[in-house]
Coordinates of C-alpha atoms in Angstrom, one line a residue:
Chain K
X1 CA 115.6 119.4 119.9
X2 CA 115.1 121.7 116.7
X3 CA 111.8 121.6 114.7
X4 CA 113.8 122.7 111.8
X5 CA 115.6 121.2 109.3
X6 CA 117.3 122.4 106.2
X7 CA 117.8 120.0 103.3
X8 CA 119.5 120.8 99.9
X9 CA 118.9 119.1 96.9
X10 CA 121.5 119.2 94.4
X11 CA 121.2 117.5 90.7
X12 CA 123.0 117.8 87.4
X13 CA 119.0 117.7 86.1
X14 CA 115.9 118.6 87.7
X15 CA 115.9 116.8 91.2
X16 CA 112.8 115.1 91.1
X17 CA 114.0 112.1 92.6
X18 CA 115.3 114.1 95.5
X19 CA 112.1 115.8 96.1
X20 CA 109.9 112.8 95.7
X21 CA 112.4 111.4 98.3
X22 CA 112.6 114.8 100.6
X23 CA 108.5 114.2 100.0
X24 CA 108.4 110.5 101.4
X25 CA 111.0 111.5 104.2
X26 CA 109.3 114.6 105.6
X27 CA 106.0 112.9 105.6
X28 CA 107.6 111.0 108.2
X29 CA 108.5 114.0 110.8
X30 CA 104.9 115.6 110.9
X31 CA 106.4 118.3 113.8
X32 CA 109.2 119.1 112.2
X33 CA 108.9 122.2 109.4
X34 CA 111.2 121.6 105.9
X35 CA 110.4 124.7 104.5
X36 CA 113.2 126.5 104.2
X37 CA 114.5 123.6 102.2
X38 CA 115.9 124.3 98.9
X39 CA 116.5 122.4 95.1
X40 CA 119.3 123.1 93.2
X41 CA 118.8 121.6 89.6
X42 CA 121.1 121.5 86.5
X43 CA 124.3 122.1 88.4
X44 CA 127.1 121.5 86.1
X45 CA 130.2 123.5 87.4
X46 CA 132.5 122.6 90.2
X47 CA 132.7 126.1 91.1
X48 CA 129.2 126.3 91.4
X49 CA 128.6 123.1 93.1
X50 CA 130.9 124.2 95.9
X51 CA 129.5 127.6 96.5
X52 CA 125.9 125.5 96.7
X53 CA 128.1 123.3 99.5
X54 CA 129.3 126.3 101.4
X55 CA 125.9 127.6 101.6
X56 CA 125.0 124.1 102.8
X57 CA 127.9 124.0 105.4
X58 CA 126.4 127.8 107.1
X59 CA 122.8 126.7 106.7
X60 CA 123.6 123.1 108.9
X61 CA 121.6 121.6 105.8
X62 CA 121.5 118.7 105.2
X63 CA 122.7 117.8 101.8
X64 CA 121.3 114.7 99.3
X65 CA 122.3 114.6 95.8
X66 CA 121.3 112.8 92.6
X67 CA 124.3 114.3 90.4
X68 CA 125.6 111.7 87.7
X69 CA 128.7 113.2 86.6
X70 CA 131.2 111.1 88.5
X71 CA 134.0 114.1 88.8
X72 CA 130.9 116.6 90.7
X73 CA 130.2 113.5 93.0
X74 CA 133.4 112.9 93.7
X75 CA 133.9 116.8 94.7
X76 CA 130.9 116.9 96.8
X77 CA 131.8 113.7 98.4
X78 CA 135.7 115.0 99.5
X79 CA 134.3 118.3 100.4
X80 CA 131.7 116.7 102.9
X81 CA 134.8 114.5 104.3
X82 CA 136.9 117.6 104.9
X83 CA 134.0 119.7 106.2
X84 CA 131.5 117.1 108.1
X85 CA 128.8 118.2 105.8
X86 CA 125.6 115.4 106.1
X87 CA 126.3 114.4 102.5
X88 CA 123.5 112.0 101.1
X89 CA 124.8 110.5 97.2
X90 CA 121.4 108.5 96.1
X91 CA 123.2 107.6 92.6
X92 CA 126.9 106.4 93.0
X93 CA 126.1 103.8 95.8
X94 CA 123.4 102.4 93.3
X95 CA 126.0 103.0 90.2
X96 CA 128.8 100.8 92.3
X97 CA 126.5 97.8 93.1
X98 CA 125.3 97.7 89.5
X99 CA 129.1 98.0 88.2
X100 CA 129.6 95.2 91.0
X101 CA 127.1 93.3 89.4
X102 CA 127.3 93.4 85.6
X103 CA 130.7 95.6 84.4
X104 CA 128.6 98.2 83.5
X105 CA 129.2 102.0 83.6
X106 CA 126.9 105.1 83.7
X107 CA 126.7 107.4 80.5
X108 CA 126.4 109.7 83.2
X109 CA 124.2 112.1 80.9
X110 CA 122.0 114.5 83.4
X111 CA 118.6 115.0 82.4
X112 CA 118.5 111.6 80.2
X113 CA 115.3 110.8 82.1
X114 CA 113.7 113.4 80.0
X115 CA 114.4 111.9 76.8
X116 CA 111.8 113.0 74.3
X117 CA 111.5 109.3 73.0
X118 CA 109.2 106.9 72.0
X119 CA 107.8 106.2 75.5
X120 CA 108.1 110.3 76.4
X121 CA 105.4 110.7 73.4
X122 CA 102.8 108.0 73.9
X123 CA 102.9 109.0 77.6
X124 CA 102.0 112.5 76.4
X125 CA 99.5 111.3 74.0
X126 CA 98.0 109.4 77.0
X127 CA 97.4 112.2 78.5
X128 CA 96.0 113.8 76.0
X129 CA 94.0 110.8 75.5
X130 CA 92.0 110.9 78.6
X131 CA 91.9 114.3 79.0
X132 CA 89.7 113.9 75.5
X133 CA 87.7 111.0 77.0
X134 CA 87.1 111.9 80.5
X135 CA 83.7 111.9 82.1
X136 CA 82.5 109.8 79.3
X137 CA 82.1 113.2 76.7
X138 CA 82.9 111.2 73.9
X139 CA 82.2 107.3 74.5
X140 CA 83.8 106.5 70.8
X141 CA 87.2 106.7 72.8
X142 CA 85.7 103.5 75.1
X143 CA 87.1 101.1 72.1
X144 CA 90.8 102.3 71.6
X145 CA 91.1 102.8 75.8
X146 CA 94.0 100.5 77.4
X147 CA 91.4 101.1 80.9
X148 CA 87.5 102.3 80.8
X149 CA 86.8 103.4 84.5
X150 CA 83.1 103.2 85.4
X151 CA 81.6 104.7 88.6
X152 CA 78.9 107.3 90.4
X153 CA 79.9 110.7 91.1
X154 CA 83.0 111.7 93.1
X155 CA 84.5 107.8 93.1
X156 CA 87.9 109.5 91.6
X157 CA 87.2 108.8 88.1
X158 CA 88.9 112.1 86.6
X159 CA 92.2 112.1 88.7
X160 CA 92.7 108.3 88.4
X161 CA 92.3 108.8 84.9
X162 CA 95.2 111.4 84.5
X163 CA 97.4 109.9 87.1
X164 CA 97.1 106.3 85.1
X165 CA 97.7 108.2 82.2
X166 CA 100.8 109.8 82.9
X167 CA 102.1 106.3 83.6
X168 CA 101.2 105.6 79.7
X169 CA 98.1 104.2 80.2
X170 CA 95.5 105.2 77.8
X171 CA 92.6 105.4 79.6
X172 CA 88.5 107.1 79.8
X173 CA 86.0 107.0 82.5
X174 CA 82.2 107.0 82.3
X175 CA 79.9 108.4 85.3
X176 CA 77.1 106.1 85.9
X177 CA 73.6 107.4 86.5
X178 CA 70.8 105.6 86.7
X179 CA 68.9 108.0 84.5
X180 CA 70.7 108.0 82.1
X181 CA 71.1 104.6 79.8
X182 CA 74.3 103.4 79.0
X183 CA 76.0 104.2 75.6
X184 CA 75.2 101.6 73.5
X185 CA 79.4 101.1 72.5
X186 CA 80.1 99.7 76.2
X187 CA 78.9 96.9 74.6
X188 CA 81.5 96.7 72.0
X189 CA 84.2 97.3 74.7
X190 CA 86.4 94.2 76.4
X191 CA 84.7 93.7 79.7
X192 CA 88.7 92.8 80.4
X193 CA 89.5 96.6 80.3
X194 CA 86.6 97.8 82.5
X195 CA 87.2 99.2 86.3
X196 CA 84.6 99.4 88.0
X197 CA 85.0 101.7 91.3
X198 CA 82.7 101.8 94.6
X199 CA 82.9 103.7 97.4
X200 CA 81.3 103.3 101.3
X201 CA 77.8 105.5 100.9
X202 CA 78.4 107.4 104.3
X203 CA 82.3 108.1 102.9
X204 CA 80.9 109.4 99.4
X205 CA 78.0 111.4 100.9
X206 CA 80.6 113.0 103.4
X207 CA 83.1 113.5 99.8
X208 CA 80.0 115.3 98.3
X209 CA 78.8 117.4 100.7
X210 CA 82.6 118.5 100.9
X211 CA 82.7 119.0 97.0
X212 CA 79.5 121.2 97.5
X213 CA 81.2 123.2 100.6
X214 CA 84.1 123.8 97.6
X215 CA 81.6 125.0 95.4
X216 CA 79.5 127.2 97.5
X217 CA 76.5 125.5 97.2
X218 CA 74.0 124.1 99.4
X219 CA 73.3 120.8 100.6
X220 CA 69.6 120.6 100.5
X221 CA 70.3 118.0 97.4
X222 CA 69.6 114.6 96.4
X223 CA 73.3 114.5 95.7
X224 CA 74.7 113.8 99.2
X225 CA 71.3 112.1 100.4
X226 CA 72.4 108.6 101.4
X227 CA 69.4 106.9 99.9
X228 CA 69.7 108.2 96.9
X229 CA 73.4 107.4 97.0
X230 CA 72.4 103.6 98.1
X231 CA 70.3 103.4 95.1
X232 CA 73.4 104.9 92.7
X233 CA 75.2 102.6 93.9
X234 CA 73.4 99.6 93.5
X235 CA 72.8 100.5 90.2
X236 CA 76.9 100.8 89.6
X237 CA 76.8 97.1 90.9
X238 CA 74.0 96.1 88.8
X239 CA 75.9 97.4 85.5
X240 CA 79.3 95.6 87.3
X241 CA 78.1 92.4 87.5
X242 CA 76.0 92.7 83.8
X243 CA 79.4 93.3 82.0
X244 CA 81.4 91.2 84.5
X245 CA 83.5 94.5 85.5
X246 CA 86.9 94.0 88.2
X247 CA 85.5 96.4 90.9
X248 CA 87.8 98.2 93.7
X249 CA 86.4 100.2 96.6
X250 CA 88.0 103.6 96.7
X251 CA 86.9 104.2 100.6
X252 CA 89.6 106.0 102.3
X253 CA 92.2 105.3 99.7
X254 CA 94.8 107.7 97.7
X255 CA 94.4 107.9 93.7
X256 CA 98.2 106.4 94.4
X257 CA 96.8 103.3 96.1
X258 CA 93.7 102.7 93.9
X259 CA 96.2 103.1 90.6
X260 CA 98.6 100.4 92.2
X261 CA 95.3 98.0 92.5
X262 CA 94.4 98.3 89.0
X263 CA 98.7 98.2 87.7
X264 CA 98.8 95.0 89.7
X265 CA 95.2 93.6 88.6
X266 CA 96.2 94.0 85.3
X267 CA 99.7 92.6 85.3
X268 CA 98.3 89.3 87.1
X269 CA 95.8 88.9 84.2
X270 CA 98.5 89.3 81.8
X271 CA 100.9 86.9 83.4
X272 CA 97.8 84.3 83.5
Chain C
X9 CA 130.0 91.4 80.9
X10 CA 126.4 90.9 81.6
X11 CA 123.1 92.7 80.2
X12 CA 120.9 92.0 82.2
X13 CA 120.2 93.1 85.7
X14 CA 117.3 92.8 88.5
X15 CA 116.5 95.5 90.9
X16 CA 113.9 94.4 93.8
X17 CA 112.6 97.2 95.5
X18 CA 110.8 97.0 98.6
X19 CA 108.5 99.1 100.3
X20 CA 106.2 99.0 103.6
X21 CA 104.2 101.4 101.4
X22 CA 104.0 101.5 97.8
X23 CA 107.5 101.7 96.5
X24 CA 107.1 105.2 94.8
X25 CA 110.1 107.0 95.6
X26 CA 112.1 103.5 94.9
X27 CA 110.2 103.4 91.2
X28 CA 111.5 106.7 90.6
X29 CA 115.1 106.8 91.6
X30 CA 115.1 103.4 89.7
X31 CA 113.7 105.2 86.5
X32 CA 116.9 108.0 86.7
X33 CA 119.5 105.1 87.4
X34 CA 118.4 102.8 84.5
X35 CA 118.3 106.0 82.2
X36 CA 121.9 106.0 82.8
X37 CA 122.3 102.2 81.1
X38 CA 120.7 102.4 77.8
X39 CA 122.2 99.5 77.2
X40 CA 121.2 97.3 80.2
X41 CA 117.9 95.7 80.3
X42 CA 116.1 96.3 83.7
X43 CA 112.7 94.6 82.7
X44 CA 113.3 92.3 85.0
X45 CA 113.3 94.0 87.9
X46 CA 110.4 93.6 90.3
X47 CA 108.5 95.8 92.7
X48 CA 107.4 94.8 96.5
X49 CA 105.2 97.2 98.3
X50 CA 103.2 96.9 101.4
X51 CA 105.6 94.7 102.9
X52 CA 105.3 94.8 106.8
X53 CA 105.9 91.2 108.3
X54 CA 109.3 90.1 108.7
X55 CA 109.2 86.5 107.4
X56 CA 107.7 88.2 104.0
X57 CA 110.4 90.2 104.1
X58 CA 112.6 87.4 104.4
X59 CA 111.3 85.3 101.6
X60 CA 112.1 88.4 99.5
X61 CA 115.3 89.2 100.3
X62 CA 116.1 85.0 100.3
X63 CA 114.6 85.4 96.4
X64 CA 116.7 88.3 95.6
X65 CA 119.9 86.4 96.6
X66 CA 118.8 83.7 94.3
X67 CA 118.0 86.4 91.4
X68 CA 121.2 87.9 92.2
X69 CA 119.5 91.1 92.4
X70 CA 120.2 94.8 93.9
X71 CA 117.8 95.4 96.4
X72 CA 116.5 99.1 97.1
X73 CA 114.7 99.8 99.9
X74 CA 112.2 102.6 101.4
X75 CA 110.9 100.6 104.8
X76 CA 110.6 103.1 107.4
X77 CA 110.0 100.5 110.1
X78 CA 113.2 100.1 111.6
X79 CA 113.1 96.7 112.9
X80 CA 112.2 95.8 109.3
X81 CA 115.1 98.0 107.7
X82 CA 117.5 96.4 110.3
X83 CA 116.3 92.6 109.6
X84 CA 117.2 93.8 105.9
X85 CA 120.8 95.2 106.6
X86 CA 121.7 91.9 108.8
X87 CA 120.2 90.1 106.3
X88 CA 122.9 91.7 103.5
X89 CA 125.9 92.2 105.4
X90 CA 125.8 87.8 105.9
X91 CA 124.6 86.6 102.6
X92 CA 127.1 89.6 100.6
X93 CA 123.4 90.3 99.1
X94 CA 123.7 94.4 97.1
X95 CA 121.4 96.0 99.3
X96 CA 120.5 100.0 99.8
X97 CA 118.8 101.7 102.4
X98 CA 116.8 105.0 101.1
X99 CA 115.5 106.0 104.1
X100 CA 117.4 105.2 107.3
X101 CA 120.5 107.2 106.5
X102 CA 118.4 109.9 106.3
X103 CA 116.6 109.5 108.9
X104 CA 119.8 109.5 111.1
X105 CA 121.2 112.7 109.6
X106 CA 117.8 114.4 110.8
X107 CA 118.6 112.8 114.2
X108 CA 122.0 113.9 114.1
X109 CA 120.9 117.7 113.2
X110 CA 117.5 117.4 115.2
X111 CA 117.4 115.0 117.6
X112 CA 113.9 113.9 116.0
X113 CA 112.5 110.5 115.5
X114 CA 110.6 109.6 112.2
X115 CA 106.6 108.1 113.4
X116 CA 107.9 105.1 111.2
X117 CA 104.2 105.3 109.5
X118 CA 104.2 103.5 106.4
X119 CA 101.9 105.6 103.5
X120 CA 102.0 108.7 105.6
X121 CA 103.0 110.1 102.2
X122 CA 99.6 109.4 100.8
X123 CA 97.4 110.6 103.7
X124 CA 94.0 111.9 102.4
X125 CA 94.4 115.7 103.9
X126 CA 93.3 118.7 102.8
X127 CA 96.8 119.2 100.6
X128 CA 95.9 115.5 99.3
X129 CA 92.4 117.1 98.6
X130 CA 93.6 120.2 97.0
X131 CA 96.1 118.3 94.8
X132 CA 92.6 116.0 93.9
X133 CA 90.3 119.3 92.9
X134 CA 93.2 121.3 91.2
X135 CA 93.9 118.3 88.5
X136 CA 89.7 117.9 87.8
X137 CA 89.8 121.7 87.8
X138 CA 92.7 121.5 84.9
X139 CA 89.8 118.7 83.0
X140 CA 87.3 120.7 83.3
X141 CA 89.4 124.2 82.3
X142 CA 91.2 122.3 79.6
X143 CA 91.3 123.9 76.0
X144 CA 89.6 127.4 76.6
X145 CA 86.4 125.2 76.8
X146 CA 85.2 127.5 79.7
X147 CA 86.9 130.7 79.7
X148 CA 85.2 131.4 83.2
X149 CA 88.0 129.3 84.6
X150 CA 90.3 131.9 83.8
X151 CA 89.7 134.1 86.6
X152 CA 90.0 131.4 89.2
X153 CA 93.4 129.8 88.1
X154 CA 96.5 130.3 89.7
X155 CA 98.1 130.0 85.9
X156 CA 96.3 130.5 82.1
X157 CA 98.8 128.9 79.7
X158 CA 98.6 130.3 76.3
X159 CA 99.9 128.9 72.8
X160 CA 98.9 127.7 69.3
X161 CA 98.1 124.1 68.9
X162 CA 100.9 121.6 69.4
X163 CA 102.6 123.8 72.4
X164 CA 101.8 120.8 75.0
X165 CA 99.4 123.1 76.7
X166 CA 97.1 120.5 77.9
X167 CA 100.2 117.6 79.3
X168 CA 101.5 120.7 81.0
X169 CA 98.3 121.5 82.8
X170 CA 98.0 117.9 83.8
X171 CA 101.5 117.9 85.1
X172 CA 101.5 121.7 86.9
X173 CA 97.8 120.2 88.5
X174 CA 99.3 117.0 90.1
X175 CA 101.5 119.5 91.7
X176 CA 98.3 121.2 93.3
X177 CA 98.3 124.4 90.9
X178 CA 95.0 125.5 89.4
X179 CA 95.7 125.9 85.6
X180 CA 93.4 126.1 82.5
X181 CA 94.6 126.7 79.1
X182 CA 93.7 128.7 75.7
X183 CA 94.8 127.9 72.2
X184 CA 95.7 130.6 70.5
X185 CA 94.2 130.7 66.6
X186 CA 93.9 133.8 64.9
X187 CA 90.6 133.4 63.0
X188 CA 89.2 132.7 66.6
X189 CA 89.3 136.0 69.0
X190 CA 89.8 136.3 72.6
X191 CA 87.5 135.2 75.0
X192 CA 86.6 138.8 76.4
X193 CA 87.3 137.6 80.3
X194 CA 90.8 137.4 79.0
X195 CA 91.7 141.3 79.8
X196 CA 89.8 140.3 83.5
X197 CA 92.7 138.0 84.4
X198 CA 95.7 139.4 86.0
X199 CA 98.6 139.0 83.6
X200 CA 101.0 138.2 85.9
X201 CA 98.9 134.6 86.4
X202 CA 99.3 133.9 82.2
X203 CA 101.9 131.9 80.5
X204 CA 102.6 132.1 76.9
X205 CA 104.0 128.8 75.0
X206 CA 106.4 129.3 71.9
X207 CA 108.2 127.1 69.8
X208 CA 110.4 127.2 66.7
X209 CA 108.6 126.6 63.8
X210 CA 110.0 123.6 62.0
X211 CA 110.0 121.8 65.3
X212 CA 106.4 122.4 65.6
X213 CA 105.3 121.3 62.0
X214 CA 107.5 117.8 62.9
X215 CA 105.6 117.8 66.2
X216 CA 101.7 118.5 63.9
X217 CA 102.8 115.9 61.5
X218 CA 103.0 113.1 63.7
X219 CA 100.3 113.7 65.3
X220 CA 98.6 113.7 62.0
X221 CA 100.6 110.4 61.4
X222 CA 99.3 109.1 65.3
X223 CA 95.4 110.2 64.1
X224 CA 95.4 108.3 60.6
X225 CA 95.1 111.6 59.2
X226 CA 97.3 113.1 55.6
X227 CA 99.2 116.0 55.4
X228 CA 97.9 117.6 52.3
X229 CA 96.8 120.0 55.5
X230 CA 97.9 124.0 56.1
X231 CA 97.9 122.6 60.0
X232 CA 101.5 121.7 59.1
X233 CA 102.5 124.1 56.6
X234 CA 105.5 126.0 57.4
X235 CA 104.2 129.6 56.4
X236 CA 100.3 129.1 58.4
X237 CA 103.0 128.4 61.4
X238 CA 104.8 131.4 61.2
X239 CA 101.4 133.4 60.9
X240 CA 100.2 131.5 63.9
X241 CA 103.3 131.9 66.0
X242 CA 103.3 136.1 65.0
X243 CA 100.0 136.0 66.0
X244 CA 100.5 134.6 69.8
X245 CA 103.5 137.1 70.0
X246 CA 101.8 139.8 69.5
X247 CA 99.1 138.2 72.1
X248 CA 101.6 137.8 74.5
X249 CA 103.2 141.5 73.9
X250 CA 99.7 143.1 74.4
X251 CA 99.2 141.4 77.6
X252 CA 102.7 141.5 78.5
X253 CA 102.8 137.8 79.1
X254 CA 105.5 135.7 80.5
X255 CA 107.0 133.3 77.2
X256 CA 108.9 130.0 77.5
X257 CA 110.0 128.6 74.8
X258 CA 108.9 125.0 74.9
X259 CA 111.1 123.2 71.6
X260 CA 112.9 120.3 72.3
X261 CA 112.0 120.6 76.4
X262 CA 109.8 117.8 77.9
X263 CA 106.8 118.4 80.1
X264 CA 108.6 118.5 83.3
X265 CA 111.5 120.9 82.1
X266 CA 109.0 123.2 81.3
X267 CA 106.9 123.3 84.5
X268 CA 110.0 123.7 86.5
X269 CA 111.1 127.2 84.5
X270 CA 107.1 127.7 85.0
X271 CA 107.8 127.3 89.0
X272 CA 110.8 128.9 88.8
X273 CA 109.6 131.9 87.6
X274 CA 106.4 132.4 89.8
X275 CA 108.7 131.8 92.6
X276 CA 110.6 134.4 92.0
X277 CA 107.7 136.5 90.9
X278 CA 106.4 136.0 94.9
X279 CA 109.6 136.7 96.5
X280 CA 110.6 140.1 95.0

């Protein structure tokens, strides 16, 4: 058994979708290594595709591929035939059903995913957005937010904040401490928009004390003492339960996770 | 022909990798209308999976797939080849190249992708550190980032930050005004770690005027006034030049083009 494997990405774009596949795959195969894996992006010439191939063929790699131009699939596909290549196509498969299903064909465009369109813009401006409001620096932003996020100190306010906002997502986040009042605008705010995130004490005082470690700085704080990390966090629930807030513990879950929570929340209240 | 279609996709996990190739396939229909499609994660008992797939024939749908337990992916396959339902596996022809090459066995682990390790962790404190370095508002960060993106106001510094963070890379940013010097720590960080933005000048007053347009602000402004441009875009070349920066110009490229001739380059920078 080899604990190597060689995969080739080839696109007429960038190959995201490869590696956020190649990313989902590996993750499956934690003792074998995929480093010397390799993406080839905006390939648009037949000669070059089949050079790429060749190397593929000597390397034993295998080889997945998200090219739309029909004529470079094509190629890739007859040269894997001829050669015995491992030859993954992730788009034409997908192209033929659809075709099956509705008449319809590809504009086979590469790179159209990166459109600099409507939704390309307000994404950016999302991001922009919450980068602006994060860590409630400027609470005015609480009113025009799509999501205000509300929680104690290391409950994954900031990074749930950008990754919801590079789905679109306009969104801010306000860290609750008990000394310090609330900004009078939360009021103003619709409690429908309002997250409120909680967190195991023993998990958040083991996430501080590893956010001190990564700081160099000691722990002789009130910051990762569990009773003072009890009383935070009653206080959250106390503020929760004043403005009615949809609450999600974050204990031992990805940003990826908690973000699905709050998508699907918020799609169910929609639909209601 | 029909304008419409549905794509299920269904995932013992959260369907990421699914939502994504789905996102590149539909940008190849601009004028087919996917909004119908419908997501299924965390699916990991067989009758559910059943009722789904039973749904999907009734939808006529095309169903993608990322299971990774087999018996699930297999009850799926069975499940298409009798009812003629469009059906496509992501994962397991994959998985049985890598056996092929390898002999290896995927753990079949559903949301191993989105285990909370220290990459996961490091992925977590390089995006706050991109928040908390954004907009030369603390030049200190300088010194501790991997990369120090440099450009005049519009140059998507800060969604660029965001997007090279989620890939784990520490990055703060400066904006480059001329009334405004150079934070002195500037000359302390190695050059090879700084990125310089550009873009052609009309495209960048389009670019300040709808974001005037997006603020509620008028126009009556020298923020989009062709000749200021030119004087601000003179100005970061000759920043650039004195520091012998690294440029990319950034018109007309979206976010992710621009990270990836970003990763391109340092990549390259390593291995010579």
């Amino acid at each position: 058994m080899e604990n190597e494997i060689i995969v080739y990405s080839i696109s007429d774009s960038l190959g995201e979708t490869s590696q956020k596949l190649l990313t989902a795959v590996s993750a499956q195969y934690p003792d074998l290594n995929f480093n010397k894996s390799y993406r080839f992006p905006l390939v648009n010439r037949e000669e070059e595709l089949l050079e790429i191939l060749g190397d593929a063929l000597k390397d034993k790699a295998i080889v997945i591929s998200t090219l739309v131009n029909r004529q470079l699939a094509k190629t890739a596909r007859n040269f894997s035939k001829q050669t015995g290549l491992l030859y993954l196509d992730l788009m034409h498969p997908f192209f033929e059903m659809i075709q099956e299903r509705t008449g319809s064909e590809p504009i086979e465009e590469p790179g159209t995913v990166h459109k600099l369109d409507t939704e390309y813009f307000n994404r950016i401006a999302a991001i922009e957005f919450a980068v602006k409001y994060d860590d409630g620096k400027n609470p005015q932003g609480f009113v025009d937010s799509d999501l205000v996020l509300l929680g104690v100190s290391r409950t994954s306010k900031t990074p749930l904040s950008m990754y919801l906002a590079n789905k679109g997502y306009k969104v801010s986040n306000l860290p609750l401490i008990p000394e310090v009042p609330l900004p009078q605008i939360l009021e103003n705010v619709d409690p429908q928009k309002l997250v409120g995130l909680v967190c195991q004490p023993d998990s958040l005082s083991r996430i501080r004390s590893n956010r001190l470690d990564s700081l160099g700085l000691s722990h002789s704080t009130s910051y990762t003492d569990l009773e003072k990390i009890y009383n935070e966090l009653e206080y959250s629930q106390q503020v929760f339960k004043r403005f009615g807030v949809y609450t999600i513990d974050v204990t031992d879950k990805s940003i990826e996770e908690t973000a699905y929570l709050i998508e699907e929340h918020f799609k169910n209240r929609i639909m209601e």
